[in-house]
PDB file of C-alpha atoms in Angstrom:
ATOM      1  CA  MET A  10      -7.307 -25.962   9.047  1.00  0.00           C
ATOM      2  CA  THR A  11      -8.946 -28.935   7.613  1.00  0.00           C
ATOM      3  CA  ALA A  12      -8.488 -29.859   3.825  1.00  0.00           C
ATOM      4  CA  PRO A  13      -9.932 -27.086   1.708  1.00  0.00           C
ATOM      5  CA  ARG A  14     -12.837 -28.119  -0.767  1.00  0.00           C
ATOM      6  CA  LEU A  15     -11.645 -25.432  -3.136  1.00  0.00           C
ATOM      7  CA  VAL A  16      -8.490 -23.683  -3.604  1.00  0.00           C
ATOM      8  CA  ALA A  17      -8.065 -20.132  -5.190  1.00  0.00           C
ATOM      9  CA  PHE A  18      -5.325 -18.269  -6.343  1.00  0.00           C
ATOM     10  CA  ASP A  19      -4.118 -14.953  -7.499  1.00  0.00           C
ATOM     11  CA  LEU A  20      -2.138 -15.108 -11.166  1.00  0.00           C
ATOM     12  CA  ASP A  21       0.825 -12.661 -11.540  1.00  0.00           C
ATOM     13  CA  ASP A  22       3.554 -13.335  -9.409  1.00  0.00           C
ATOM     14  CA  THR A  23       1.682 -16.245  -7.765  1.00  0.00           C
ATOM     15  CA  LEU A  24       1.100 -18.828 -10.370  1.00  0.00           C
ATOM     16  CA  ALA A  25       3.072 -17.209 -13.083  1.00  0.00           C
ATOM     17  CA  PRO A  26       5.542 -14.398 -13.677  1.00  0.00           C
ATOM     18  CA  SER A  27       3.639 -10.904 -14.714  1.00  0.00           C
ATOM     19  CA  LYS A  28       1.596 -11.178 -17.727  1.00  0.00           C
ATOM     20  CA  SER A  29       3.434 -14.643 -18.786  1.00  0.00           C
ATOM     21  CA  ALA A  30       2.605 -18.023 -19.212  1.00  0.00           C
ATOM     22  CA  LEU A  31       2.717 -20.544 -16.817  1.00  0.00           C
ATOM     23  CA  ASP A  32       6.161 -22.462 -16.312  1.00  0.00           C
ATOM     24  CA  PRO A  33       5.680 -26.081 -17.509  1.00  0.00           C
ATOM     25  CA  ARG A  34       6.495 -27.097 -14.003  1.00  0.00           C
ATOM     26  CA  MET A  35       3.988 -25.094 -12.492  1.00  0.00           C
ATOM     27  CA  LEU A  36       1.259 -26.114 -15.103  1.00  0.00           C
ATOM     28  CA  ASP A  37       1.957 -29.810 -14.275  1.00  0.00           C
ATOM     29  CA  THR A  38       1.373 -29.084 -10.855  1.00  0.00           C
ATOM     30  CA  PHE A  39      -1.875 -26.691 -11.223  1.00  0.00           C
ATOM     31  CA  ALA A  40      -3.270 -29.726 -13.198  1.00  0.00           C
ATOM     32  CA  ALA A  41      -2.511 -32.121 -10.715  1.00  0.00           C
ATOM     33  CA  LEU A  42      -4.478 -29.797  -8.258  1.00  0.00           C
ATOM     34  CA  LEU A  43      -7.393 -29.488 -10.620  1.00  0.00           C
ATOM     35  CA  ASP A  44      -7.531 -33.328 -10.771  1.00  0.00           C
ATOM     36  CA  VAL A  45      -8.249 -33.528  -7.028  1.00  0.00           C
ATOM     37  CA  VAL A  46     -10.267 -30.391  -6.157  1.00  0.00           C
ATOM     38  CA  PRO A  47     -11.863 -27.547  -7.689  1.00  0.00           C
ATOM     39  CA  VAL A  48      -9.758 -24.378  -8.372  1.00  0.00           C
ATOM     40  CA  ALA A  49     -10.665 -20.861  -8.743  1.00  0.00           C
ATOM     41  CA  VAL A  50      -8.175 -17.921 -10.417  1.00  0.00           C
ATOM     42  CA  ILE A  51      -8.978 -14.470  -9.148  1.00  0.00           C
ATOM     43  CA  SER A  52      -6.717 -11.759 -10.324  1.00  0.00           C
ATOM     44  CA  GLY A  53      -6.560  -8.096 -11.952  1.00  0.00           C
ATOM     45  CA  GLY A  54      -5.884  -9.418 -15.282  1.00  0.00           C
ATOM     46  CA  ASN A  55      -8.760  -9.245 -17.857  1.00  0.00           C
ATOM     47  CA  PHE A  56     -10.235 -12.407 -19.609  1.00  0.00           C
ATOM     48  CA  HIS A  57      -7.880 -12.378 -22.545  1.00  0.00           C
ATOM     49  CA  GLN A  58      -4.815 -12.433 -20.333  1.00  0.00           C
ATOM     50  CA  PHE A  59      -6.167 -15.439 -18.361  1.00  0.00           C
ATOM     51  CA  GLU A  60      -6.541 -17.313 -21.940  1.00  0.00           C
ATOM     52  CA  GLN A  61      -2.780 -16.607 -22.772  1.00  0.00           C
ATOM     53  CA  GLN A  62      -1.454 -17.494 -19.240  1.00  0.00           C
ATOM     54  CA  LEU A  63      -3.629 -20.180 -18.162  1.00  0.00           C
ATOM     55  CA  VAL A  64      -6.598 -21.596 -20.010  1.00  0.00           C
ATOM     56  CA  THR A  65      -5.118 -22.235 -23.591  1.00  0.00           C
ATOM     57  CA  PRO A  66      -2.013 -24.230 -21.930  1.00  0.00           C
ATOM     58  CA  LEU A  67      -4.545 -26.292 -19.942  1.00  0.00           C
ATOM     59  CA  ARG A  68      -6.786 -26.849 -22.843  1.00  0.00           C
ATOM     60  CA  HIS A  69      -3.939 -28.687 -24.561  1.00  0.00           C
ATOM     61  CA  ARG A  70      -3.625 -31.149 -22.091  1.00  0.00           C
ATOM     62  CA  ASP A  71      -5.080 -34.648 -22.890  1.00  0.00           C
ATOM     63  CA  GLY A  72      -7.733 -36.106 -20.322  1.00  0.00           C
ATOM     64  CA  LEU A  73      -8.087 -32.755 -18.545  1.00  0.00           C
ATOM     65  CA  THR A  74     -11.631 -31.233 -17.813  1.00  0.00           C
ATOM     66  CA  LEU A  75     -12.163 -27.806 -17.121  1.00  0.00           C
ATOM     67  CA  ASP A  76     -15.688 -27.978 -15.391  1.00  0.00           C
ATOM     68  CA  ASP A  77     -13.967 -27.427 -11.842  1.00  0.00           C
ATOM     69  CA  LEU A  78     -11.931 -24.433 -12.761  1.00  0.00           C
ATOM     70  CA  HIS A  79     -13.414 -21.272 -11.610  1.00  0.00           C
ATOM     71  CA  LEU A  80     -12.222 -17.910 -13.523  1.00  0.00           C
ATOM     72  CA  LEU A  81     -12.453 -14.492 -12.053  1.00  0.00           C
ATOM     73  CA  PRO A  82     -10.575 -11.852 -13.962  1.00  0.00           C
ATOM     74  CA  THR A  83     -10.576  -8.241 -13.038  1.00  0.00           C
ATOM     75  CA  CYS A  84     -10.170  -8.561  -9.189  1.00  0.00           C
ATOM     76  CA  GLY A  85     -13.480 -10.733  -9.430  1.00  0.00           C
ATOM     77  CA  THR A  86     -15.660  -8.029 -11.043  1.00  0.00           C
ATOM     78  CA  ARG A  87     -16.265 -10.893 -13.568  1.00  0.00           C
ATOM     79  CA  TYR A  88     -16.844 -14.727 -13.431  1.00  0.00           C
ATOM     80  CA  TYR A  89     -16.874 -17.333 -15.866  1.00  0.00           C
ATOM     81  CA  ARG A  90     -17.545 -21.143 -15.769  1.00  0.00           C
ATOM     82  CA  TRP A  91     -16.754 -23.900 -18.753  1.00  0.00           C
ATOM     83  CA  SER A  92     -20.085 -24.677 -19.989  1.00  0.00           C
ATOM     84  CA  ASP A  93     -20.796 -26.504 -23.491  1.00  0.00           C
ATOM     85  CA  ASP A  94     -17.215 -26.528 -24.775  1.00  0.00           C
ATOM     86  CA  ASP A  95     -16.703 -22.582 -24.034  1.00  0.00           C
ATOM     87  CA  TRP A  96     -16.536 -20.116 -21.241  1.00  0.00           C
ATOM     88  CA  ALA A  97     -19.664 -18.948 -20.233  1.00  0.00           C
ATOM     89  CA  LEU A  98     -20.046 -15.265 -18.540  1.00  0.00           C
ATOM     90  CA  GLN A  99     -22.019 -15.586 -15.002  1.00  0.00           C
ATOM     91  CA  TYR A 100     -22.045 -12.038 -14.093  1.00  0.00           C
ATOM     92  CA  ALA A 101     -20.111  -8.494 -14.566  1.00  0.00           C
ATOM     93  CA  GLU A 102     -19.949  -5.839 -12.526  1.00  0.00           C
ATOM     94  CA  ASP A 103     -18.924  -2.941 -15.088  1.00  0.00           C
ATOM     95  CA  LEU A 104     -18.172   0.547 -13.986  1.00  0.00           C
ATOM     96  CA  ASN A 105     -20.462   3.393 -15.848  1.00  0.00           C
ATOM     97  CA  ASP A 106     -18.869   5.881 -18.320  1.00  0.00           C
ATOM     98  CA  ALA A 107     -18.847   8.586 -15.861  1.00  0.00           C
ATOM     99  CA  GLN A 108     -16.833   6.262 -13.406  1.00  0.00           C
ATOM    100  CA  LYS A 109     -14.504   5.394 -15.953  1.00  0.00           C
ATOM    101  CA  GLN A 110     -13.559   8.869 -17.165  1.00  0.00           C
ATOM    102  CA  GLN A 111     -13.065   9.784 -13.557  1.00  0.00           C
ATOM    103  CA  ALA A 112     -10.838   6.928 -12.860  1.00  0.00           C
ATOM    104  CA  LEU A 113      -8.942   7.242 -16.124  1.00  0.00           C
ATOM    105  CA  ALA A 114      -8.409  10.993 -15.272  1.00  0.00           C
ATOM    106  CA  ALA A 115      -7.274  10.535 -11.498  1.00  0.00           C
ATOM    107  CA  VAL A 116      -4.650   8.004 -12.232  1.00  0.00           C
ATOM    108  CA  GLU A 117      -3.001   9.624 -14.926  1.00  0.00           C
ATOM    109  CA  SER A 118      -3.090  12.971 -13.390  1.00  0.00           C
ATOM    110  CA  GLN A 119      -1.608  11.195  -9.754  1.00  0.00           C
ATOM    111  CA  ALA A 120       1.287   9.376 -11.911  1.00  0.00           C
ATOM    112  CA  LYS A 121       2.093  12.517 -13.474  1.00  0.00           C
ATOM    113  CA  ALA A 122       2.284  14.519 -10.366  1.00  0.00           C
ATOM    114  CA  ALA A 123       4.320  11.831  -8.608  1.00  0.00           C
ATOM    115  CA  GLY A 124       6.733  11.188 -11.545  1.00  0.00           C
ATOM    116  CA  TYR A 125       5.538   7.920 -12.228  1.00  0.00           C
ATOM    117  CA  TRP A 126       4.213   8.592 -15.793  1.00  0.00           C
ATOM    118  CA  GLU A 127       7.041   7.056 -17.915  1.00  0.00           C
ATOM    119  CA  SER A 128       7.849   7.896 -21.662  1.00  0.00           C
ATOM    120  CA  GLU A 129       9.625   4.609 -22.416  1.00  0.00           C
ATOM    121  CA  THR A 130       6.706   2.198 -22.470  1.00  0.00           C
ATOM    122  CA  TRP A 131       5.612  -1.441 -23.763  1.00  0.00           C
ATOM    123  CA  GLY A 132       2.059  -1.102 -24.729  1.00  0.00           C
ATOM    124  CA  ALA A 133      -0.922   0.859 -23.371  1.00  0.00           C
ATOM    125  CA  ILE A 134      -0.501   2.587 -19.898  1.00  0.00           C
ATOM    126  CA  LEU A 135      -4.324   2.681 -18.910  1.00  0.00           C
ATOM    127  CA  GLU A 136      -6.762   0.048 -19.826  1.00  0.00           C
ATOM    128  CA  ASP A 137     -10.325   0.385 -19.746  1.00  0.00           C
ATOM    129  CA  ARG A 138     -11.501  -3.450 -18.675  1.00  0.00           C
ATOM    130  CA  GLY A 139     -15.005  -2.783 -18.696  1.00  0.00           C
ATOM    131  CA  SER A 140     -15.576  -3.628 -14.647  1.00  0.00           C
ATOM    132  CA  GLN A 141     -11.929  -2.137 -13.878  1.00  0.00           C
ATOM    133  CA  ILE A 142      -9.667   0.355 -14.935  1.00  0.00           C
ATOM    134  CA  THR A 143      -5.897  -0.735 -14.872  1.00  0.00           C
ATOM    135  CA  PHE A 144      -2.680   1.440 -14.768  1.00  0.00           C
ATOM    136  CA  SER A 145       0.318  -0.083 -15.708  1.00  0.00           C
ATOM    137  CA  ALA A 146       3.518   1.910 -15.161  1.00  0.00           C
ATOM    138  CA  LEU A 147       5.361   0.378 -17.982  1.00  0.00           C
ATOM    139  CA  GLY A 148       2.604  -0.723 -20.119  1.00  0.00           C
ATOM    140  CA  GLN A 149       0.762  -4.034 -20.616  1.00  0.00           C
ATOM    141  CA  ALA A 150       3.687  -5.694 -22.350  1.00  0.00           C
ATOM    142  CA  ALA A 151       6.673  -4.713 -20.474  1.00  0.00           C
ATOM    143  CA  PRO A 152       9.157  -7.179 -19.825  1.00  0.00           C
ATOM    144  CA  VAL A 153       9.410  -8.877 -16.493  1.00  0.00           C
ATOM    145  CA  ALA A 154      13.070  -7.594 -15.809  1.00  0.00           C
ATOM    146  CA  ALA A 155      12.156  -4.049 -16.689  1.00  0.00           C
ATOM    147  CA  LYS A 156       9.282  -4.275 -13.974  1.00  0.00           C
ATOM    148  CA  LYS A 157      11.106  -5.651 -11.297  1.00  0.00           C
ATOM    149  CA  VAL A 158      13.848  -2.509 -11.906  1.00  0.00           C
ATOM    150  CA  TRP A 159      11.107  -0.017 -12.014  1.00  0.00           C
ATOM    151  CA  ASP A 160       9.547  -0.768  -8.454  1.00  0.00           C
ATOM    152  CA  PRO A 161      11.494  -3.393  -6.819  1.00  0.00           C
ATOM    153  CA  THR A 162       9.945  -2.791  -3.173  1.00  0.00           C
ATOM    154  CA  GLY A 163       6.539  -1.886  -4.355  1.00  0.00           C
ATOM    155  CA  ALA A 164       6.681   1.553  -2.984  1.00  0.00           C
ATOM    156  CA  LYS A 165       5.860   3.450  -5.942  1.00  0.00           C
ATOM    157  CA  LYS A 166       2.665   1.550  -6.637  1.00  0.00           C
ATOM    158  CA  ASP A 167       1.522   1.858  -3.023  1.00  0.00           C
ATOM    159  CA  ASP A 168       2.192   5.491  -3.240  1.00  0.00           C
ATOM    160  CA  LEU A 169       0.481   5.695  -6.222  1.00  0.00           C
ATOM    161  CA  ARG A 170      -2.437   3.755  -4.944  1.00  0.00           C
ATOM    162  CA  ARG A 171      -2.783   6.116  -2.009  1.00  0.00           C
ATOM    163  CA  ARG A 172      -2.874   9.118  -3.883  1.00  0.00           C
ATOM    164  CA  VAL A 173      -5.510   7.854  -6.383  1.00  0.00           C
ATOM    165  CA  GLN A 174      -7.898   6.543  -3.586  1.00  0.00           C
ATOM    166  CA  ALA A 175      -8.012  10.052  -2.104  1.00  0.00           C
ATOM    167  CA  GLU A 176      -8.975  11.359  -5.299  1.00  0.00           C
ATOM    168  CA  LEU A 177     -11.616   8.710  -5.959  1.00  0.00           C
ATOM    169  CA  PRO A 178     -13.265   7.847  -2.587  1.00  0.00           C
ATOM    170  CA  ASP A 179     -16.372   6.438  -4.249  1.00  0.00           C
ATOM    171  CA  LEU A 180     -14.151   3.850  -5.937  1.00  0.00           C
ATOM    172  CA  GLU A 181     -12.060   0.832  -4.967  1.00  0.00           C
ATOM    173  CA  VAL A 182      -8.225   1.607  -5.537  1.00  0.00           C
ATOM    174  CA  ARG A 183      -5.890  -1.410  -4.992  1.00  0.00           C
ATOM    175  CA  SER A 184      -2.278  -2.284  -5.841  1.00  0.00           C
ATOM    176  CA  GLY A 185      -2.301  -4.759  -8.453  1.00  0.00           C
ATOM    177  CA  GLY A 186       0.823  -6.472 -10.289  1.00  0.00           C
ATOM    178  CA  SER A 187       4.221  -5.718 -10.029  1.00  0.00           C
ATOM    179  CA  THR A 188       3.659  -2.065 -11.568  1.00  0.00           C
ATOM    180  CA  SER A 189      -0.003  -1.951 -11.877  1.00  0.00           C
ATOM    181  CA  ILE A 190      -3.153  -0.127 -10.069  1.00  0.00           C
ATOM    182  CA  ASP A 191      -6.842  -1.589 -10.323  1.00  0.00           C
ATOM    183  CA  ILE A 192      -9.629   0.750  -9.877  1.00  0.00           C
ATOM    184  CA  THR A 193     -13.251  -0.859  -9.585  1.00  0.00           C
ATOM    185  CA  ARG A 194     -16.627  -0.036  -8.201  1.00  0.00           C
ATOM    186  CA  LYS A 195     -16.740   0.635  -4.181  1.00  0.00           C
ATOM    187  CA  GLY A 196     -16.875  -2.823  -2.454  1.00  0.00           C
ATOM    188  CA  ILE A 197     -16.399  -4.706  -5.620  1.00  0.00           C
ATOM    189  CA  ASP A 198     -12.823  -6.517  -5.042  1.00  0.00           C
ATOM    190  CA  LYS A 199     -11.433  -9.875  -4.458  1.00  0.00           C
ATOM    191  CA  ALA A 200     -13.334  -9.934  -1.040  1.00  0.00           C
ATOM    192  CA  TYR A 201     -16.855  -9.579  -3.274  1.00  0.00           C
ATOM    193  CA  GLY A 202     -15.625 -12.063  -5.895  1.00  0.00           C
ATOM    194  CA  MET A 203     -14.940 -14.847  -3.203  1.00  0.00           C
ATOM    195  CA  ARG A 204     -18.292 -14.138  -1.728  1.00  0.00           C
ATOM    196  CA  ARG A 205     -20.059 -14.264  -5.049  1.00  0.00           C
ATOM    197  CA  LEU A 206     -18.026 -17.577  -5.635  1.00  0.00           C
ATOM    198  CA  ALA A 207     -19.263 -19.023  -2.437  1.00  0.00           C
ATOM    199  CA  GLU A 208     -22.588 -18.403  -3.304  1.00  0.00           C
ATOM    200  CA  LEU A 209     -22.552 -20.014  -6.599  1.00  0.00           C
ATOM    201  CA  THR A 210     -20.539 -22.989  -5.908  1.00  0.00           C
ATOM    202  CA  GLY A 211     -22.065 -23.637  -2.475  1.00  0.00           C
ATOM    203  CA  ILE A 212     -18.804 -24.074  -0.647  1.00  0.00           C
ATOM    204  CA  ALA A 213     -18.392 -22.059   2.479  1.00  0.00           C
ATOM    205  CA  LEU A 214     -15.171 -19.556   2.471  1.00  0.00           C
ATOM    206  CA  ASP A 215     -14.144 -21.295   5.747  1.00  0.00           C
ATOM    207  CA  ASP A 216     -13.614 -24.274   3.399  1.00  0.00           C
ATOM    208  CA  MET A 217     -11.662 -22.404   0.850  1.00  0.00           C
ATOM    209  CA  LEU A 218      -7.850 -21.877   0.722  1.00  0.00           C
ATOM    210  CA  PHE A 219      -6.451 -18.646  -0.915  1.00  0.00           C
ATOM    211  CA  VAL A 220      -3.018 -18.414  -2.363  1.00  0.00           C
ATOM    212  CA  GLY A 221      -1.514 -14.779  -3.278  1.00  0.00           C
ATOM    213  CA  ASP A 222       1.701 -12.723  -3.187  1.00  0.00           C
ATOM    214  CA  ARG A 223      -0.257  -9.387  -2.366  1.00  0.00           C
ATOM    215  CA  LEU A 224      -1.725 -10.114   0.962  1.00  0.00           C
ATOM    216  CA  ASP A 225      -0.430  -7.292   2.557  1.00  0.00           C
ATOM    217  CA  PRO A 226      -2.736  -4.073   3.481  1.00  0.00           C
ATOM    218  CA  GLU A 227      -1.847  -2.328   0.389  1.00  0.00           C
ATOM    219  CA  GLY A 228      -2.211  -5.460  -2.081  1.00  0.00           C
ATOM    220  CA  ASN A 229      -5.242  -6.370  -3.928  1.00  0.00           C
ATOM    221  CA  ASP A 230      -5.373  -9.951  -2.261  1.00  0.00           C
ATOM    222  CA  TYR A 231      -5.649  -8.286   1.184  1.00  0.00           C
ATOM    223  CA  PRO A 232      -9.492  -8.222   0.862  1.00  0.00           C
ATOM    224  CA  VAL A 233      -9.552 -11.916   0.754  1.00  0.00           C
ATOM    225  CA  LYS A 234      -7.467 -12.281   4.101  1.00  0.00           C
ATOM    226  CA  ALA A 235      -9.608  -9.348   5.722  1.00  0.00           C
ATOM    227  CA  LEU A 236     -12.753 -11.548   4.843  1.00  0.00           C
ATOM    228  CA  GLY A 237     -11.326 -14.345   7.000  1.00  0.00           C
ATOM    229  CA  VAL A 238     -10.741 -16.795   4.304  1.00  0.00           C
ATOM    230  CA  PRO A 239      -7.842 -19.060   5.050  1.00  0.00           C
ATOM    231  CA  CYS A 240      -4.856 -17.786   3.219  1.00  0.00           C
ATOM    232  CA  HIS A 241      -1.320 -18.746   1.942  1.00  0.00           C
ATOM    233  CA  ALA A 242       1.176 -16.051   1.271  1.00  0.00           C
ATOM    234  CA  VAL A 243       3.980 -16.677  -1.441  1.00  0.00           C
ATOM    235  CA  GLU A 244       6.690 -14.835  -2.972  1.00  0.00           C
ATOM    236  CA  GLY A 245       6.353 -16.190  -6.385  1.00  0.00           C
ATOM    237  CA  TRP A 246       5.395 -18.934  -8.589  1.00  0.00           C
ATOM    238  CA  GLU A 247       8.358 -21.002  -7.350  1.00  0.00           C
ATOM    239  CA  ASP A 248       6.940 -20.804  -3.788  1.00  0.00           C
ATOM    240  CA  THR A 249       3.512 -21.694  -4.832  1.00  0.00           C
ATOM    241  CA  ASP A 250       4.720 -24.721  -6.831  1.00  0.00           C
ATOM    242  CA  ALA A 251       6.452 -26.071  -3.527  1.00  0.00           C
ATOM    243  CA  PHE A 252       3.409 -25.512  -1.312  1.00  0.00           C
ATOM    244  CA  LEU A 253       1.041 -27.399  -3.955  1.00  0.00           C
ATOM    245  CA  THR A 254       3.446 -30.235  -3.873  1.00  0.00           C
ATOM    246  CA  GLU A 255       3.070 -30.609  -0.287  1.00  0.00           C
ATOM    247  CA  LEU A 256      -0.425 -30.095  -0.406  1.00  0.00           C
ATOM    248  CA  ILE A 257      -1.757 -32.251  -3.097  1.00  0.00           C
ATOM    249  CA  PRO A 258      -1.081 -35.818  -1.546  1.00  0.00           C
ATOM    250  CA  THR A 259      -2.988 -34.691   1.445  1.00  0.00           C
ATOM    251  CA  LEU A 260      -6.230 -33.260  -0.645  1.00  0.00           C
ATOM    252  CA  GLY A 261      -5.958 -36.725  -2.485  1.00  0.00           C
ATOM    253  CA  ARG A 262      -6.172 -38.547   0.718  1.00  0.00           C
ATOM    254  CA  ALA A 263      -9.056 -36.287   2.037  1.00  0.00           C
ATOM    255  CA  ARG A 264     -11.057 -36.880  -1.065  1.00  0.00           C
ATOM    256  CA  ALA A 265     -10.404 -40.648  -1.279  1.00  0.00           C
TER     257      ALA A 265
END
C-alpha cells in the first residue's frame, strides 16, 4: 500500500499491556508518529482509561500538539477530538436502558453457566460504559500477570462471546481485552467507528492503516479488517514499536 494518511490503533495489547500506561519507549514512538501523520486510537476501554493509559502522558510532553489525535473509546461507539484545550465529544451511540439490562443479565448468566464467573477479582466484573457493556472476568483492575494465566489462549472469552451472542441476537458481542467481552448496539463496532472517522476527517478508508492484536474473526478488531481497511497484526506493544520504528521514516519522506 501507499503511505497511509492516518494510522489507527487498538489500545490494550497493541499500544500497552492491558489497562496499563504506555511504556516510555512506546510513548516516544507514538509521539514521533503523531508528529508526521494523524493518529486514531479505537479500543474497548472507556475514555477514562484512554486518559490514564495514553492521553495524560502525552499531555506532559513539551511541544506536542493533540489536534491530529482522534480518540474512539468503547469500540468506536464514542468519538472525541481535541478542541479549545480539552476533549470534545463528537458523537455517542448509547445503549438504551432495556438493552443494557438484557446485556448485563445475559453475560452474567452465561459466565456463571460456563464456569467463568470468578470469586476472586480486582474491581468490577460488569461495567456500564453508556454505549457499551463490558465483562471483565477478573475485574477492571486485575494485574496483567493474572489475566495471562486465566485465559492464555483466549479460548474462554471466545467461548463466552459465542454464548452471549446467541442470547443477544439484536446486539453486537465481541471479544475485547485479554479477559473481556464487549457488548454494543447491533452494527456499532470498530468498523462503524472507522467509517465515521473517514466521514468526519475526509480521509478515505483505503488511505488509513489499522494496527491491532485481535484481527482474528472472534476479536473486536476483526470488523476493521472485514471492512477492507489495510491492517497490520501484532501480538503486543513491542511488536507495534518495532513496526512503527520502520514505518515512521517512510511517512516522514512521504509528507516531505
